[in-house]
PDB file of C-alpha atoms in Angstrom:
ATOM      1  CA  MET A   1     -15.143   0.801 -13.681  1.00  0.00           C
ATOM      2  CA  ILE A   2     -14.912  -0.149 -10.009  1.00  0.00           C
ATOM      3  CA  CYS A   3     -11.882  -0.354  -8.518  1.00  0.00           C
ATOM      4  CA  ASN A   4     -11.017  -3.921  -6.668  1.00  0.00           C
ATOM      5  CA  LYS A   5      -8.484  -1.756  -4.611  1.00  0.00           C
ATOM      6  CA  CYS A   6     -11.165   1.155  -2.890  1.00  0.00           C
ATOM      7  CA  GLY A   7     -14.043   0.783  -3.763  1.00  0.00           C
ATOM      8  CA  ALA A   8     -14.569   3.921  -6.704  1.00  0.00           C
ATOM      9  CA  ASN A   9     -15.643   4.607  -9.585  1.00  0.00           C
ATOM     10  CA  VAL A  10     -13.503   4.680 -12.797  1.00  0.00           C
ATOM     11  CA  PRO A  11     -14.329   5.209 -16.121  1.00  0.00           C
ATOM     12  CA  ASP A  12     -13.683   2.376 -18.842  1.00  0.00           C
ATOM     13  CA  VAL A  13     -11.502   4.205 -20.705  1.00  0.00           C
ATOM     14  CA  SER A  14      -8.869   4.747 -17.568  1.00  0.00           C
ATOM     15  CA  LYS A  15      -5.912   2.111 -17.033  1.00  0.00           C
ATOM     16  CA  TYR A  16      -5.655   3.503 -13.164  1.00  0.00           C
ATOM     17  CA  CYS A  17      -7.730   4.477 -10.619  1.00  0.00           C
ATOM     18  CA  MET A  18      -8.523   8.500  -9.766  1.00  0.00           C
ATOM     19  CA  PHE A  19      -8.536   8.043  -5.898  1.00  0.00           C
ATOM     20  CA  CYS A  20      -5.799   5.060  -4.923  1.00  0.00           C
ATOM     21  CA  GLY A  21      -4.013   4.890  -8.635  1.00  0.00           C
ATOM     22  CA  ASN A  22      -4.471   1.172  -8.441  1.00  0.00           C
ATOM     23  CA  THR A  23      -3.878  -0.910 -11.772  1.00  0.00           C
ATOM     24  CA  VAL A  24      -7.542  -1.355 -12.815  1.00  0.00           C
ATOM     25  CA  SER A  25      -8.650  -3.774 -16.438  1.00  0.00           C
ATOM     26  CA  LYS A  26     -11.940  -4.624 -17.599  1.00  0.00           C
ATOM     27  CA  LEU A  27     -11.392  -8.721 -18.575  1.00  0.00           C
ATOM     28  CA  ASN A  28     -13.815 -10.368 -20.990  1.00  0.00           C
ATOM     29  CA  TYR A  29     -14.747 -13.923 -20.167  1.00  0.00           C
ATOM     30  CA  TYR A  30     -17.995 -16.200 -21.880  1.00  0.00           C
ATOM     31  CA  ASN A  31     -20.376 -17.285 -19.975  1.00  0.00           C
ATOM     32  CA  ASN A  32     -23.109 -20.641 -20.786  1.00  0.00           C
ATOM     33  CA  ASP A  33     -26.256 -19.551 -19.706  1.00  0.00           C
ATOM     34  CA  ASN A  34     -29.232 -21.710 -20.625  1.00  0.00           C
ATOM     35  CA  ASN A  35     -27.474 -22.972 -23.930  1.00  0.00           C
ATOM     36  CA  LYS A  36     -26.499 -19.617 -25.344  1.00  0.00           C
ATOM     37  CA  THR A  37     -23.303 -18.434 -25.259  1.00  0.00           C
ATOM     38  CA  SER A  38     -22.719 -14.256 -23.956  1.00  0.00           C
ATOM     39  CA  LEU A  39     -20.256 -12.384 -23.472  1.00  0.00           C
ATOM     40  CA  ARG A  40     -19.953 -10.735 -19.994  1.00  0.00           C
ATOM     41  CA  SER A  41     -17.699  -8.595 -18.381  1.00  0.00           C
ATOM     42  CA  TYR A  42     -15.707  -8.811 -15.434  1.00  0.00           C
ATOM     43  CA  TYR A  43     -13.958  -6.281 -14.691  1.00  0.00           C
ATOM     44  CA  ALA A  44     -10.852  -6.748 -12.204  1.00  0.00           C
ATOM     45  CA  ASP A  45      -8.256  -5.833 -10.344  1.00  0.00           C
ATOM     46  CA  ALA A  46      -4.057  -6.144 -12.048  1.00  0.00           C
ATOM     47  CA  ASP A  47      -2.539  -4.977 -10.114  1.00  0.00           C
ATOM     48  CA  PHE A  48       0.763  -5.658 -12.057  1.00  0.00           C
ATOM     49  CA  GLY A  49       3.269  -2.679 -10.357  1.00  0.00           C
ATOM     50  CA  ASP A  50       5.612  -4.018  -7.308  1.00  0.00           C
ATOM     51  CA  GLU A  51       3.988  -2.582  -4.476  1.00  0.00           C
ATOM     52  CA  ARG A  52       7.045  -3.174  -1.937  1.00  0.00           C
ATOM     53  CA  LYS A  53       7.956  -0.772   0.593  1.00  0.00           C
ATOM     54  CA  SER A  54      12.607  -0.365   0.562  1.00  0.00           C
ATOM     55  CA  LYS A  55      13.640  -1.174   3.776  1.00  0.00           C
ATOM     56  CA  ARG A  56      16.905   1.245   2.975  1.00  0.00           C
ATOM     57  CA  THR A  57      13.837   3.795   2.742  1.00  0.00           C
ATOM     58  CA  ALA A  58      11.680   3.593   5.897  1.00  0.00           C
ATOM     59  CA  GLY A  59      15.328   3.003   7.866  1.00  0.00           C
ATOM     60  CA  LEU A  60      16.528   6.782   6.920  1.00  0.00           C
ATOM     61  CA  LEU A  61      13.057   8.256   7.099  1.00  0.00           C
ATOM     62  CA  GLY A  62      12.721   6.547  10.789  1.00  0.00           C
ATOM     63  CA  VAL A  63      16.804   7.719  11.821  1.00  0.00           C
ATOM     64  CA  PHE A  64      15.760  10.924  10.130  1.00  0.00           C
ATOM     65  CA  LEU A  65      11.521  12.232  10.875  1.00  0.00           C
ATOM     66  CA  GLY A  66      11.139   8.842  13.469  1.00  0.00           C
ATOM     67  CA  ALA A  67       9.444  11.998  15.366  1.00  0.00           C
ATOM     68  CA  PHE A  68       6.559  11.964  13.098  1.00  0.00           C
ATOM     69  CA  GLY A  69       5.681   8.551  12.150  1.00  0.00           C
ATOM     70  CA  VAL A  70       7.188   9.115   8.841  1.00  0.00           C
ATOM     71  CA  HIS A  71       8.291   6.069   8.504  1.00  0.00           C
ATOM     72  CA  ARG A  72       5.393   4.269   9.975  1.00  0.00           C
ATOM     73  CA  PHE A  73       3.319   6.371   6.876  1.00  0.00           C
ATOM     74  CA  TYR A  74       5.641   5.076   4.468  1.00  0.00           C
ATOM     75  CA  LEU A  75       4.731   1.186   5.061  1.00  0.00           C
ATOM     76  CA  GLY A  76       1.219   1.898   5.546  1.00  0.00           C
ATOM     77  CA  TYR A  77       0.613   1.911   9.369  1.00  0.00           C
ATOM     78  CA  THR A  78      -1.052   4.595  10.110  1.00  0.00           C
ATOM     79  CA  GLY A  79      -2.637   4.100  13.472  1.00  0.00           C
ATOM     80  CA  ILE A  80       0.906   3.669  14.899  1.00  0.00           C
ATOM     81  CA  GLY A  81       2.181   6.894  12.764  1.00  0.00           C
ATOM     82  CA  ILE A  82      -0.345   8.601  14.214  1.00  0.00           C
ATOM     83  CA  ALA A  83       0.410   7.742  17.534  1.00  0.00           C
ATOM     84  CA  GLN A  84       3.808   8.735  17.156  1.00  0.00           C
ATOM     85  CA  ILE A  85       3.468  11.869  16.297  1.00  0.00           C
ATOM     86  CA  ALA A  86       1.039  12.295  19.391  1.00  0.00           C
ATOM     87  CA  VAL A  87       3.969  11.276  21.795  1.00  0.00           C
ATOM     88  CA  SER A  88       5.731  13.870  19.776  1.00  0.00           C
ATOM     89  CA  LEU A  89       3.693  16.612  21.220  1.00  0.00           C
ATOM     90  CA  VAL A  90       3.323  15.536  23.849  1.00  0.00           C
ATOM     91  CA  THR A  91       7.063  15.048  24.621  1.00  0.00           C
ATOM     92  CA  CYS A  92       8.715  17.613  23.076  1.00  0.00           C
ATOM     93  CA  THR A  93       9.813  16.042  20.181  1.00  0.00           C
ATOM     94  CA  ILE A  94      12.032  13.856  22.659  1.00  0.00           C
ATOM     95  CA  GLY A  95       9.914  11.132  23.323  1.00  0.00           C
ATOM     96  CA  GLY A  96       8.773  10.861  19.694  1.00  0.00           C
ATOM     97  CA  ALA A  97      12.545  10.631  18.109  1.00  0.00           C
ATOM     98  CA  ILE A  98      13.634   7.962  20.811  1.00  0.00           C
ATOM     99  CA  TRP A  99      11.323   6.005  19.573  1.00  0.00           C
ATOM    100  CA  GLY A 100      11.720   6.748  15.327  1.00  0.00           C
ATOM    101  CA  PHE A 101      15.521   6.434  15.444  1.00  0.00           C
ATOM    102  CA  VAL A 102      15.025   3.159  17.512  1.00  0.00           C
ATOM    103  CA  GLU A 103      13.213   1.875  15.273  1.00  0.00           C
ATOM    104  CA  GLY A 104      15.439   3.547  12.214  1.00  0.00           C
ATOM    105  CA  LEU A 105      17.803   1.614  13.183  1.00  0.00           C
ATOM    106  CA  CYS A 106      16.301  -1.843  14.105  1.00  0.00           C
ATOM    107  CA  ILE A 107      14.605  -1.331  10.755  1.00  0.00           C
ATOM    108  CA  LEU A 108      18.040  -1.511   8.835  1.00  0.00           C
ATOM    109  CA  CYS A 109      19.564  -4.300  11.242  1.00  0.00           C
ATOM    110  CA  ASP A 110      16.690  -6.250  10.407  1.00  0.00           C
ATOM    111  CA  THR A 111      15.819  -7.136  14.419  1.00  0.00           C
ATOM    112  CA  GLY A 112      12.292  -4.734  13.686  1.00  0.00           C
ATOM    113  CA  ILE A 113      10.006  -4.569  11.169  1.00  0.00           C
ATOM    114  CA  THR A 114      10.974  -6.759   8.150  1.00  0.00           C
ATOM    115  CA  VAL A 115       6.976  -6.471   6.667  1.00  0.00           C
ATOM    116  CA  ASP A 116       4.617  -2.998   5.238  1.00  0.00           C
ATOM    117  CA  ALA A 117       1.104  -2.997   6.248  1.00  0.00           C
ATOM    118  CA  ASN A 118       0.158  -5.365   3.333  1.00  0.00           C
ATOM    119  CA  GLY A 119       2.394  -8.160   4.531  1.00  0.00           C
ATOM    120  CA  ASN A 120       4.647  -7.931   2.221  1.00  0.00           C
ATOM    121  CA  ASP A 121       8.507  -8.285   3.315  1.00  0.00           C
ATOM    122  CA  LEU A 122      10.655  -4.877   2.303  1.00  0.00           C
ATOM    123  CA  LEU A 123      13.023  -4.542  -0.237  1.00  0.00           C
ATOM    124  CA  PRO A 124      16.479  -4.967   0.549  1.00  0.00           C
TER     125      PRO A 124
END
């Protein structure tokens, strides 16, 4: 079976991908080839879990650990998270801390980031 999220090979007996943790399932369907009905397998992403992130968690991570970009990594914005780490290293954590603190407050007040990297709205 192949995970539709990360493309890794997953054993047929597994319900979850070993690499990304995504829920996978094997769906069966019938296909009519030359007037013969044959059973074919189709592997699909059966992601039933709620992947939405919490606004409160992201905001508090930004306020307290914003210098390290933890809130950005939590929301899936890894590029900006790395940029915040770089700014923190260059400015001895002062610039990154101010940046993260302000973003954390904006997330908590619904004036900043309102979606994660996948476009899902943040949970209240």
